[in-house]
Tab-separated table of C-alpha atoms and ligand atoms in Angstrom:
chain	number	residue	atom	x	y	z
A	1	MET	CA	30.229	18.418	19.379
A	2	TYR	CA	33.346	17.306	21.312
A	3	ASN	CA	35.582	14.779	20.425
A	4	ASN	CA	34.921	12.027	22.606
A	5	ASN	CA	37.083	9.332	21.316
A	6	PRO	CA	39.346	8.238	24.119
A	7	THR	CA	42.496	8.546	23.185
A	8	LEU	CA	44.888	11.693	24.734
A	9	GLU	CA	45.981	12.293	21.174
A	10	ASN	CA	43.058	13.375	19.864
A	11	ILE	CA	42.222	15.935	22.100
A	12	PRO	CA	43.284	19.658	21.384
A	13	LYS	CA	46.105	20.217	23.945
A	14	LYS	CA	47.939	23.756	22.707
A	15	VAL	CA	45.577	26.389	22.886
A	16	ASP	CA	44.657	28.083	20.209
A	17	GLU	CA	45.064	32.699	20.834
A	18	THR	CA	44.204	33.438	17.703
A	19	LYS	CA	40.706	32.019	18.393
A	20	GLN	CA	40.216	34.497	21.287
A	21	GLY	CA	36.539	35.956	20.965
A	22	GLU	CA	32.549	34.436	21.438
A	23	VAL	CA	31.433	32.329	18.559
A	24	PHE	CA	27.639	32.521	18.616
A	25	PHE	CA	26.432	31.178	15.362
A	26	LYS	CA	29.119	28.718	13.289
A	27	GLU	CA	30.153	30.338	10.489
A	28	GLY	CA	28.662	29.792	7.373
A	29	GLU	CA	25.540	28.837	8.883
A	30	ALA	CA	22.311	30.467	8.514
A	31	ALA	CA	20.703	32.777	10.885
A	32	PRO	CA	17.655	30.923	12.970
A	33	THR	CA	14.074	31.139	12.126
A	34	LYS	CA	12.492	29.880	15.008
A	35	LYS	CA	13.823	31.758	18.591
A	36	PHE	CA	13.403	29.719	21.908
A	37	TYR	CA	12.728	31.975	25.103
A	38	ILE	CA	14.286	29.365	28.299
A	39	GLU	CA	14.140	30.588	31.673
A	40	SER	CA	16.516	28.333	34.531
A	41	TYR	CA	15.529	27.535	37.837
A	42	GLY	CA	17.722	26.406	41.235
A	43	CYS	CA	21.129	25.024	40.986
A	44	GLN	CA	23.931	25.784	39.068
A	45	MET	CA	23.849	22.271	37.454
A	46	ASN	CA	20.531	23.878	35.989
A	47	PHE	CA	21.688	26.358	34.391
A	48	SER	CA	24.121	24.252	32.998
A	49	ASP	CA	21.769	21.634	31.446
A	50	SER	CA	19.736	25.135	30.258
A	51	GLU	CA	23.109	25.098	27.686
A	52	ILE	CA	23.647	22.087	26.478
A	53	VAL	CA	18.930	22.643	26.170
A	54	ALA	CA	20.237	25.480	24.371
A	55	SER	CA	23.040	23.829	21.816
A	56	ILE	CA	20.243	21.128	21.036
A	57	LEU	CA	17.340	23.598	20.080
A	58	GLN	CA	20.198	25.169	17.702
A	59	GLU	CA	21.435	22.740	15.904
A	60	SER	CA	17.687	21.895	15.093
A	61	GLY	CA	17.102	25.380	13.766
A	62	TYR	CA	16.211	27.302	16.882
A	63	GLY	CA	17.837	30.077	17.975
A	64	PRO	CA	17.660	32.225	21.889
A	65	THR	CA	16.180	35.692	22.469
A	66	ARG	CA	15.663	37.000	25.545
A	67	ASN	CA	12.616	38.206	24.259
A	68	ILE	CA	9.410	36.390	25.550
A	69	GLU	CA	7.287	37.849	22.870
A	70	GLU	CA	9.048	37.045	20.032
A	71	SER	CA	9.312	33.153	20.893
A	72	ASP	CA	8.038	30.360	19.160
A	73	LEU	CA	8.728	27.804	22.073
A	74	ILE	CA	9.194	28.518	25.813
A	75	LEU	CA	11.331	26.771	28.140
A	76	ILE	CA	11.267	26.541	31.507
A	77	ASN	CA	13.997	24.674	33.637
A	78	THR	CA	12.754	23.859	36.815
A	79	CYS	CA	13.856	22.869	40.738
A	80	SER	CA	12.216	20.499	42.872
A	81	ILE	CA	14.931	20.940	46.064
A	82	ARG	CA	11.727	23.371	48.266
A	83	GLU	CA	8.287	23.712	47.611
A	84	LYS	CA	9.191	27.590	47.336
A	85	ALA	CA	10.990	26.679	43.651
A	86	GLU	CA	7.372	24.368	42.915
A	87	ASP	CA	5.664	27.374	43.434
A	88	THR	CA	7.288	30.032	41.224
A	89	VAL	CA	7.777	27.480	38.356
A	90	ARG	CA	3.622	27.379	38.852
A	91	LYS	CA	3.263	31.120	38.461
A	92	ARG	CA	5.539	31.340	35.922
A	93	LEU	CA	3.619	28.542	33.567
A	94	ARG	CA	-0.176	30.753	34.300
A	95	ILE	CA	1.966	34.083	32.898
A	96	PHE	CA	2.843	31.818	30.079
A	97	ASP	CA	0.089	30.884	29.466
A	98	LYS	CA	-1.222	34.819	28.468
A	99	VAL	CA	1.714	35.037	26.233
A	100	LYS	CA	0.730	31.997	24.271
A	101	ALA	CA	-2.833	32.823	24.289
A	102	LYS	CA	-1.306	36.095	22.204
A	103	ARG	CA	0.862	34.498	20.306
A	104	PRO	CA	-0.860	31.216	18.830
A	105	GLY	CA	1.171	28.536	17.935
A	106	THR	CA	3.699	29.077	20.939
A	107	LEU	CA	5.083	25.597	22.608
A	108	VAL	CA	5.290	26.165	26.521
A	109	GLY	CA	7.977	23.096	27.888
A	110	VAL	CA	8.223	21.850	31.036
A	111	LEU	CA	12.000	20.800	31.809
A	112	GLY	CA	13.986	19.163	34.629
A	113	CYS	CA	13.571	18.441	37.810
A	114	MET	CA	9.709	18.884	38.288
A	115	ALA	CA	9.316	17.400	35.206
A	116	GLU	CA	9.620	13.054	36.517
A	117	ARG	CA	7.522	14.403	39.840
A	118	LEU	CA	4.623	16.554	38.134
A	119	LYS	CA	3.904	15.438	34.404
A	120	ALA	CA	0.266	14.020	34.945
A	121	LYS	CA	-0.085	17.190	36.503
A	122	PHE	CA	1.118	19.540	33.818
A	123	LEU	CA	-0.120	17.874	31.002
A	124	ASP	CA	-3.837	16.385	31.947
A	125	GLU	CA	-4.820	18.781	34.909
A	126	GLU	CA	-2.939	22.402	34.233
A	127	LYS	CA	-2.917	21.624	30.271
A	128	LEU	CA	-0.177	24.662	30.762
A	129	VAL	CA	2.401	22.986	28.755
A	130	ASP	CA	2.707	20.683	24.988
A	131	MET	CA	5.758	19.203	26.394
A	132	VAL	CA	7.211	17.457	30.104
A	133	VAL	CA	11.460	16.683	29.845
A	134	GLY	CA	13.162	15.227	31.906
A	135	PRO	CA	17.173	16.226	32.666
A	136	ASP	CA	18.187	13.130	30.724
A	137	ALA	CA	15.725	13.351	27.623
A	138	TYR	CA	16.883	16.924	26.012
A	139	ARG	CA	18.391	15.327	23.037
A	140	ASP	CA	14.514	13.765	22.114
A	141	LEU	CA	13.440	17.397	22.179
A	142	PRO	CA	13.576	17.517	18.197
A	143	LYS	CA	11.163	15.278	18.308
A	144	LEU	CA	8.485	16.258	20.668
A	145	ILE	CA	8.405	19.964	19.097
A	146	ALA	CA	8.040	18.261	15.938
A	147	SER	CA	5.077	16.015	17.570
A	148	ALA	CA	4.034	18.825	19.349
A	149	ASP	CA	3.719	21.389	16.520
A	150	GLU	CA	1.381	18.625	14.641
A	151	GLY	CA	-1.085	19.245	18.383
A	152	HIS	CA	0.821	15.977	20.218
A	153	LYS	CA	1.259	16.454	23.967
A	154	GLY	CA	4.827	15.140	24.223
A	155	VAL	CA	6.382	13.825	27.575
A	156	ASN	CA	10.053	11.883	28.484
A	157	VAL	CA	11.285	11.558	31.456
A	158	PHE	CA	13.185	8.024	31.245
A	159	LEU	CA	16.087	8.524	33.560
A	160	SER	CA	19.235	7.340	31.812
A	161	ARG	CA	22.180	5.484	33.873
A	162	GLU	CA	24.644	6.666	31.054
A	163	GLU	CA	23.668	10.350	29.808
A	164	THR	CA	26.458	12.518	30.188
A	165	TYR	CA	26.414	14.862	26.991
A	166	ALA	CA	29.728	14.047	26.908
A	167	ASP	CA	29.463	15.000	23.017
A	168	ILE	CA	27.001	18.292	23.673
A	169	SER	CA	29.298	21.586	22.773
A	170	PRO	CA	26.573	24.555	25.399
A	171	LEU	CA	25.774	26.663	24.125
A	172	ARG	CA	26.791	30.175	26.342
A	173	LEU	CA	23.665	31.916	27.364
A	174	ASP	CA	24.046	34.888	29.761
A	175	SER	CA	27.779	34.426	30.228
A	176	ASN	CA	30.362	37.225	30.574
A	177	GLY	CA	32.315	35.868	28.739
A	178	VAL	CA	35.126	34.914	31.654
A	179	SER	CA	33.337	32.508	33.203
A	180	ALA	CA	31.618	29.135	32.601
A	181	PHE	CA	30.380	26.166	33.789
A	182	ILE	CA	31.415	22.290	33.030
A	183	SER	CA	29.160	19.352	33.989
A	184	ILE	CA	31.376	16.331	35.005
A	185	THR	CA	28.474	13.971	36.686
A	186	ARG	CA	24.964	13.817	36.683
A	187	GLY	CA	22.415	12.895	39.195
A	188	CYS	CA	23.129	10.656	43.208
A	189	ASN	CA	23.600	8.032	45.115
A	190	ASN	CA	23.336	9.586	48.120
A	191	MET	CA	20.820	10.054	49.794
A	192	CYS	CA	20.286	12.384	52.320
A	193	SER	CA	16.950	11.670	54.035
A	194	PHE	CA	15.748	15.052	53.261
A	195	CYS	CA	17.066	15.766	49.431
A	196	VAL	CA	14.533	14.742	46.184
A	197	VAL	CA	17.802	15.179	44.002
A	198	PRO	CA	18.526	11.401	43.633
A	199	TYR	CA	14.695	11.017	42.508
A	200	THR	CA	14.623	13.231	39.976
A	201	ARG	CA	18.294	13.417	38.246
A	202	GLY	CA	19.304	9.546	38.767
A	203	ARG	CA	21.477	7.521	39.268
A	204	GLU	CA	25.133	8.999	39.838
A	205	ARG	CA	27.174	9.012	36.569
A	206	SER	CA	30.613	10.389	35.228
A	207	ARG	CA	31.702	11.972	32.276
A	208	ASN	CA	34.500	10.993	29.837
A	209	SER	CA	37.349	12.802	31.046
A	210	PHE	CA	38.234	13.807	27.542
A	211	SER	CA	35.286	14.954	26.541
A	212	ILE	CA	35.689	17.355	29.685
A	213	VAL	CA	39.071	18.439	28.789
A	214	ALA	CA	38.107	19.511	25.301
A	215	GLU	CA	35.328	21.645	26.861
A	216	ALA	CA	37.852	23.672	29.372
A	217	VAL	CA	40.432	24.201	25.982
A	218	ASP	CA	38.106	24.970	23.842
A	219	LEU	CA	36.599	27.573	26.023
A	220	TYR	CA	40.019	29.221	26.639
A	221	ASN	CA	40.360	29.821	23.087
A	222	ARG	CA	37.280	31.572	23.075
A	223	GLY	CA	38.170	33.854	25.776
A	224	TYR	CA	37.173	31.949	29.011
A	225	LYS	CA	39.377	32.305	31.780
A	226	GLU	CA	37.837	30.191	34.580
A	227	VAL	CA	35.489	26.660	34.305
A	228	THR	CA	33.728	25.547	38.176
A	229	LEU	CA	32.973	22.053	37.328
A	230	LEU	CA	30.002	20.847	38.425
A	231	GLY	CA	28.060	17.937	39.634
A	232	GLN	CA	25.716	17.141	43.124
A	233	ASN	CA	28.784	15.690	44.369
A	234	VAL	CA	32.387	16.146	42.363
A	235	ASP	CA	34.657	14.461	44.810
A	236	SER	CA	33.053	10.897	43.884
A	237	TYR	CA	33.926	11.573	39.724
A	238	THR	CA	34.950	8.282	38.269
A	239	TRP	CA	35.374	7.390	34.734
A	240	GLU	CA	37.308	4.227	33.451
A	241	ASN	CA	38.647	4.509	30.385
A	242	PRO	CA	36.889	1.467	28.118
A	243	GLU	CA	40.528	1.530	26.028
A	244	THR	CA	43.102	1.053	29.213
A	245	LYS	CA	41.165	0.314	31.930
A	246	GLU	CA	42.090	3.047	33.313
A	247	LYS	CA	40.015	4.799	36.503
A	248	VAL	CA	40.578	9.085	36.429
A	249	SER	CA	39.850	9.831	39.708
A	250	PHE	CA	38.549	13.803	40.641
A	251	ALA	CA	42.141	14.897	42.013
A	252	GLN	CA	43.430	13.161	38.787
A	253	LEU	CA	40.519	15.068	36.991
A	254	LEU	CA	41.415	18.215	38.462
A	255	VAL	CA	45.093	18.251	37.642
A	256	MET	CA	44.392	17.403	33.396
A	257	VAL	CA	41.769	20.476	33.836
A	258	ALA	CA	44.338	22.552	35.422
A	259	GLU	CA	47.238	21.575	32.577
A	260	VAL	CA	45.033	22.847	29.725
A	261	HIS	CA	46.781	26.361	31.007
A	262	PRO	CA	47.952	27.924	33.830
A	263	ASP	CA	45.395	31.699	33.238
A	264	LEU	CA	42.731	29.017	33.233
A	265	ARG	CA	41.166	29.267	36.537
A	266	VAL	CA	39.093	25.652	37.869
A	267	ARG	CA	36.678	25.775	40.746
A	268	PHE	CA	34.099	22.837	41.060
A	269	SER	CA	31.512	22.038	43.044
A	270	THR	CA	29.978	20.614	45.286
A	271	SER	CA	32.003	18.687	47.238
A	272	HIS	CA	30.851	16.251	49.796
A	273	PRO	CA	32.705	15.748	53.309
A	274	LYS	CA	33.397	12.174	53.115
A	275	ASP	CA	34.097	11.666	49.966
A	276	ILE	CA	36.584	14.629	49.594
A	277	ASN	CA	40.155	14.024	50.101
A	278	ASP	CA	44.006	14.561	50.305
A	279	GLU	CA	44.358	14.012	47.227
A	280	VAL	CA	42.702	16.444	45.995
A	281	LEU	CA	43.375	19.076	48.236
A	282	PHE	CA	47.186	18.346	47.422
A	283	ALA	CA	46.086	19.282	43.770
A	284	ILE	CA	45.266	23.106	44.934
A	285	ARG	CA	48.342	23.062	46.825
A	286	ASP	CA	50.205	22.434	43.788
A	287	TYR	CA	48.419	24.165	41.200
A	288	GLU	CA	48.146	28.247	41.267
A	289	ASN	CA	45.636	27.649	38.933
A	290	ILE	CA	43.339	25.501	40.910
A	291	CYS	CA	41.256	27.813	43.292
A	292	ASN	CA	41.788	27.326	47.181
A	293	TYR	CA	37.991	27.382	47.459
A	294	ILE	CA	36.106	24.584	48.515
A	295	HIS	CA	32.432	24.578	48.515
A	296	LEU	CA	31.741	21.396	52.024
A	297	PRO	CA	28.028	21.659	53.238
A	298	VAL	CA	27.850	20.767	56.628
A	299	GLN	CA	23.541	21.143	56.871
A	300	SER	CA	23.784	20.467	60.463
A	301	GLY	CA	26.656	21.307	63.128
A	302	ASN	CA	24.893	18.541	65.226
A	303	SER	CA	25.916	14.580	64.707
A	304	ARG	CA	22.078	13.286	65.922
A	305	ILE	CA	20.235	15.436	62.688
A	306	LEU	CA	23.257	14.625	61.027
A	307	GLU	CA	22.530	10.969	61.184
A	308	LYS	CA	18.907	11.709	60.747
A	309	MET	CA	20.128	13.217	57.544
A	310	ASN	CA	21.849	10.618	56.527
A	311	ARG	CA	24.741	12.692	55.792
A	312	THR	CA	26.987	9.728	56.870
A	313	TYR	CA	29.781	11.798	59.141
A	314	ASP	CA	29.208	13.332	62.509
A	315	ARG	CA	29.820	16.785	64.132
A	316	GLU	CA	33.705	15.128	64.861
A	317	TRP	CA	34.522	13.785	61.772
A	318	TYR	CA	33.414	16.969	59.709
A	319	ILE	CA	35.760	19.596	62.141
A	320	GLN	CA	38.645	17.166	61.287
A	321	LYS	CA	37.838	17.718	57.775
A	322	ILE	CA	38.305	21.523	57.932
A	323	ASP	CA	40.985	21.520	60.336
A	324	ARG	CA	43.347	19.059	57.963
A	325	ILE	CA	41.610	21.877	54.443
A	326	HIS	CA	42.876	24.453	57.164
A	327	GLU	CA	46.250	22.373	57.676
A	328	LEU	CA	46.964	22.077	54.617
A	329	LEU	CA	45.427	24.638	52.590
A	330	PRO	CA	45.717	28.140	55.164
A	331	ASP	CA	44.506	30.760	52.479
A	332	CYS	CA	41.365	28.028	51.563
A	333	ALA	CA	37.891	29.194	51.473
A	334	ILE	CA	35.045	27.074	52.458
A	335	SER	CA	31.915	27.413	52.046
A	336	SER	CA	28.588	25.738	53.251
A	337	ASP	CA	24.756	24.718	52.281
A	338	ILE	CA	22.721	25.032	55.842
A	339	ILE	CA	19.717	23.203	56.350
A	340	THR	CA	17.279	24.741	59.794
A	341	GLY	CA	14.379	23.123	61.383
A	342	PHE	CA	15.095	19.904	60.105
A	343	CYS	CA	12.495	17.533	62.036
A	344	SER	CA	12.760	17.263	65.500
A	345	GLU	CA	15.617	19.808	65.764
A	346	THR	CA	15.966	20.787	68.973
A	347	GLU	CA	17.206	24.425	70.786
A	348	GLU	CA	20.343	22.923	71.836
A	349	GLU	CA	20.664	21.036	68.154
A	350	HIS	CA	20.694	24.183	67.102
A	351	LYS	CA	23.012	26.309	68.690
A	352	ASP	CA	25.331	23.776	67.334
A	353	THR	CA	24.596	24.847	63.889
A	354	LEU	CA	25.490	28.156	64.744
A	355	SER	CA	28.839	27.453	67.092
A	356	MET	CA	30.005	25.834	63.555
A	357	ILE	CA	29.811	28.290	61.751
A	358	GLU	CA	31.934	31.025	63.857
A	359	TYR	CA	34.209	27.224	64.439
A	360	ALA	CA	34.704	26.642	60.313
A	361	ASN	CA	34.462	30.836	59.610
A	362	TYR	CA	32.642	30.174	56.477
A	363	THR	CA	33.004	32.667	53.929
A	364	MET	CA	29.613	32.417	52.908
A	365	SER	CA	26.816	30.211	53.122
A	366	TYR	CA	22.894	29.027	51.684
A	367	MET	CA	20.785	28.791	54.160
A	368	PHE	CA	17.652	27.422	54.629
A	369	PHE	CA	14.823	25.861	56.750
A	370	TYR	CA	13.527	22.569	55.973
A	371	SER	CA	10.918	21.965	53.630
A	372	GLU	CA	9.703	18.121	53.560
A	373	ARG	CA	9.974	17.209	49.741
A	374	PRO	CA	7.052	14.110	49.194
A	375	GLY	CA	9.086	10.734	48.301
A	376	THR	CA	11.776	11.194	50.402
A	377	LEU	CA	13.541	9.093	53.129
A	378	ALA	CA	12.208	11.953	55.742
A	379	ALA	CA	8.883	12.236	55.044
A	380	LYS	CA	8.304	8.371	54.768
A	381	LYS	CA	10.362	8.291	58.148
A	382	TYR	CA	9.772	11.457	60.201
A	383	GLU	CA	7.790	14.273	61.246
A	384	ASP	CA	7.767	17.555	59.714
A	385	ASP	CA	7.706	18.652	63.441
A	386	ILE	CA	9.011	22.274	63.440
A	387	PRO	CA	6.771	24.585	62.908
A	388	LEU	CA	7.225	27.224	60.692
A	389	ALA	CA	7.731	30.164	62.336
A	390	VAL	CA	10.675	28.740	64.783
A	391	LYS	CA	12.044	28.182	61.866
A	392	LYS	CA	12.072	30.953	60.323
A	393	ARG	CA	13.158	32.808	64.010
A	394	ARG	CA	15.826	30.244	63.415
A	395	LEU	CA	16.942	30.712	59.969
A	396	VAL	CA	17.156	34.133	60.627
A	397	GLU	CA	19.964	33.338	63.560
A	398	ILE	CA	22.371	31.240	61.220
A	399	VAL	CA	22.070	34.696	58.577
A	400	ASP	CA	23.321	36.641	61.149
A	401	ALA	CA	25.948	34.147	62.377
A	402	GLN	CA	26.821	33.621	58.854
A	403	ARG	CA	27.288	37.636	58.600
A	404	ASP	CA	29.271	37.660	61.168
A	405	ALA	CA	31.853	34.944	59.856
A	406	SER	CA	31.665	37.090	56.298
A	407	MET	CA	32.729	40.403	57.708
A	408	ALA	CA	35.159	38.760	60.180
A	409	SER	CA	36.324	36.835	57.489
A	410	ASN	CA	37.000	40.251	55.104
A	411	LEU	CA	37.836	41.945	57.942
A	412	LYS	CA	41.310	39.733	58.071
A	413	ASP	CA	41.681	40.446	54.317
A	414	SER	CA	42.244	44.140	55.343
A	415	ASN	CA	45.719	45.101	53.438
A	416	LYS	CA	46.177	42.130	52.344
A	417	THR	CA	46.876	41.902	47.933
A	418	PHE	CA	45.005	39.504	45.843
A	419	LYS	CA	45.219	37.994	42.564
A	420	VAL	CA	41.873	39.015	41.027
A	421	LEU	CA	39.704	38.271	37.677
A	422	ILE	CA	37.999	41.150	36.302
A	423	GLU	CA	34.454	39.687	35.489
A	424	GLY	CA	33.449	42.937	34.272
A	425	ASP	CA	31.510	46.403	35.107
A	426	SER	CA	30.327	46.684	38.612
A	427	LYS	CA	26.455	46.782	39.116
A	428	ARG	CA	26.703	50.382	40.749
A	429	SER	CA	29.479	51.845	38.656
A	430	ASP	CA	30.605	51.846	35.445
A	431	GLN	CA	33.785	53.740	36.672
A	432	ASP	CA	33.943	50.126	38.740
A	433	PHE	CA	35.779	46.800	38.043
A	434	LYS	CA	34.052	43.850	39.623
A	435	GLY	CA	36.638	40.861	40.051
A	436	ARG	CA	36.909	37.464	42.359
A	437	ASN	CA	39.998	36.260	44.266
A	438	SER	CA	41.096	32.822	44.018
A	439	GLN	CA	39.258	32.185	47.824
A	440	ASN	CA	35.672	33.432	45.442
A	441	LYS	CA	35.492	36.721	47.123
A	442	MET	CA	33.964	39.407	45.121
A	443	ILE	CA	36.426	42.453	44.866
A	444	ILE	CA	35.151	45.913	43.802
A	445	PHE	CA	37.900	48.298	42.345
A	446	PRO	CA	38.289	51.847	40.401
A	447	LYS	CA	39.443	50.635	36.479
A	448	LYS	CA	42.475	51.663	34.548
A	449	ASP	CA	43.176	52.116	31.411
A	450	GLY	CA	44.248	49.157	28.969
A	451	LEU	CA	42.742	46.780	31.816
A	452	LYS	CA	39.200	44.923	30.730
A	453	LYS	CA	37.404	41.772	31.738
A	454	GLY	CA	39.557	38.364	31.833
A	455	ASP	CA	42.439	39.920	32.729
A	456	TYR	CA	44.295	39.226	35.936
A	457	VAL	CA	45.171	42.544	38.210
A	458	HIS	CA	46.613	42.601	41.496
A	459	VAL	CA	44.495	44.127	44.131
A	460	LYS	CA	44.653	45.727	47.427
A	461	VAL	CA	42.458	45.335	49.654
A	462	THR	CA	40.954	48.855	51.031
A	463	ASN	CA	37.618	48.189	52.817
A	464	MET	CA	34.916	45.825	52.870
A	465	THR	CA	31.319	44.471	54.240
A	466	SER	CA	30.347	41.531	54.899
A	467	ALA	CA	29.321	40.718	51.173
A	468	THR	CA	32.113	42.626	49.159
A	469	LEU	CA	35.714	43.664	49.806
A	470	LEU	CA	36.857	46.958	48.281
A	471	GLY	CA	39.877	47.508	46.987
A	472	GLU	CA	43.011	48.922	44.172
A	473	ILE	CA	44.842	47.914	41.700
A	474	VAL	CA	48.957	47.794	42.339
A	475	ASP	CA	51.518	47.202	40.667
A	476	ASN	CA	52.417	43.231	41.777
A	477	LYS	CA	51.935	41.064	44.485
A	478	GLU	CA	54.238	42.332	47.000
A	479	ALA	CA	52.491	45.950	46.632
B	501	5AD	N1	14.518	21.471	52.126
B	501	5AD	C1	15.527	22.733	52.270
B	501	5AD	N2	16.809	22.570	51.691
B	501	5AD	C2	17.457	21.444	51.000
B	501	5AD	N3	17.759	21.605	50.174
B	501	5AD	C3	18.212	20.203	49.376
B	501	5AD	N4	16.800	19.978	49.661
B	501	5AD	C4	16.193	20.430	50.980
B	501	5AD	C5	15.007	20.105	51.417
B	501	5AD	N5	14.524	19.260	51.457
B	501	5AD	C6	19.181	22.186	50.515
B	501	5AD	C7	20.771	21.804	51.057
B	501	5AD	C8	21.931	21.331	50.162
B	501	5AD	C9	21.077	22.487	48.587
B	501	5AD	C10	21.098	22.616	47.467
B	501	5AD	O1	19.644	22.402	49.369
B	501	5AD	O2	21.396	22.428	52.066
B	501	5AD	O3	22.810	21.301	50.090
B	502	SF4	FE1	20.808	15.760	47.356
B	502	SF4	FE2	23.384	14.825	49.465
B	502	SF4	FE3	22.835	14.281	46.842
B	502	SF4	FE4	23.266	16.843	47.748
B	502	SF4	S1	24.645	14.986	48.246
B	502	SF4	S2	22.294	16.357	46.065
B	502	SF4	S3	22.086	16.823	49.261
B	502	SF4	S4	21.274	13.231	48.252
């Protein structure tokens, strides 16, 4: 549990070098008697939420397992953002049902964004699950499990205006022991017309700044070297200290986390273009350990479509933002999310998105075709009138344009030397390490004796693909 008492004195500011190394179970704690298996889909926020769920379950005597066959509790943390994500969950639930048939007594629970939308369907019509738990109701899990054990189906999809799980210390699942997520806000107030998140995750709330810093300190003490501050819209973070009434902005929070230790890298995601301001850019400029990387989804490069999407900026305004970032932070990489084939999008308007990829020089993008979500503003107001074949063809063109932009950006890195945080062995060869530079680009390079994951090295880029840089370790940055 983190200290939630909002006074700076209570926060362990100094890191304790003797506490390095991962702790899975607390010392003196009995090995858990029951096991849970959890699968997560969707955004990083969902993966981060699964770690909160894991912590709550561990407190009530459940330990994690990667083997579904030996689990007493199977959980699936779901995503509703596109139809495809929902289809995947349905398929998995049918497989879980077969596991359950072989192992009677095993409970199955649906967590996350699909919970609210589809609770009745899951429990009554499909009869596949024992409990349905929304993103703000995870504290209720032990109670819901107990009642499901007695044969009562459990549901809690209540969306809270306060819940931030600030005091819960996440149990790091599938961790590389080097990078971790810290969730700083929950929900979203933005109402982009295509997006279901405000309905599935509720209103935006910011977490107590001190508990965020405490989590970063704790991670550093356990050997982690990189934290990513997570939220649907991190730049609108604002937390008021109830005692002093002082407000902490996102830029101030970034600095507080950066000051935990110069060797702890700080990243953040996602930034809405309307909310990222100069203060944030100055923090990136002034702190070497705040990474030179901004995920700044454009969604569309055309002003008419942006207006229909309710993004609150137009093409010119977004371009000015990009220019400002490049002016203040010449080495900063920018990435994006793009939706193609939104309601009524013309060929000309689609070309505006292609040209935006080129202008912004995105190092990478997450690219999707529009998928209508029930209940959203777009579903109510606009016709989903772009044929699937056209959406798919436009998506191919966007993916191609992004591949060219990524290659062009990687070519510019040729012969440059970067400080890289080693994340572990490369997927292809245990003779190579993989790691990232400040710009969030993955670099593969041959190992050298005495180095291990979590170390920083300088790597000179010698070759590349559009997805990855290849390089070799050099002695120092000037080499
Ligand atoms: N259809 C397609 N993509 C969507 N996204 C959000 N809603 C939809 C939708 N209805 C994308 C946006 C967002 C990312 C997380 O998912 O690009 O930034
Ligand atoms: Fe959805 Fe827009 Fe909020 Fe992102 S900012 S979660 S796209 S409503």
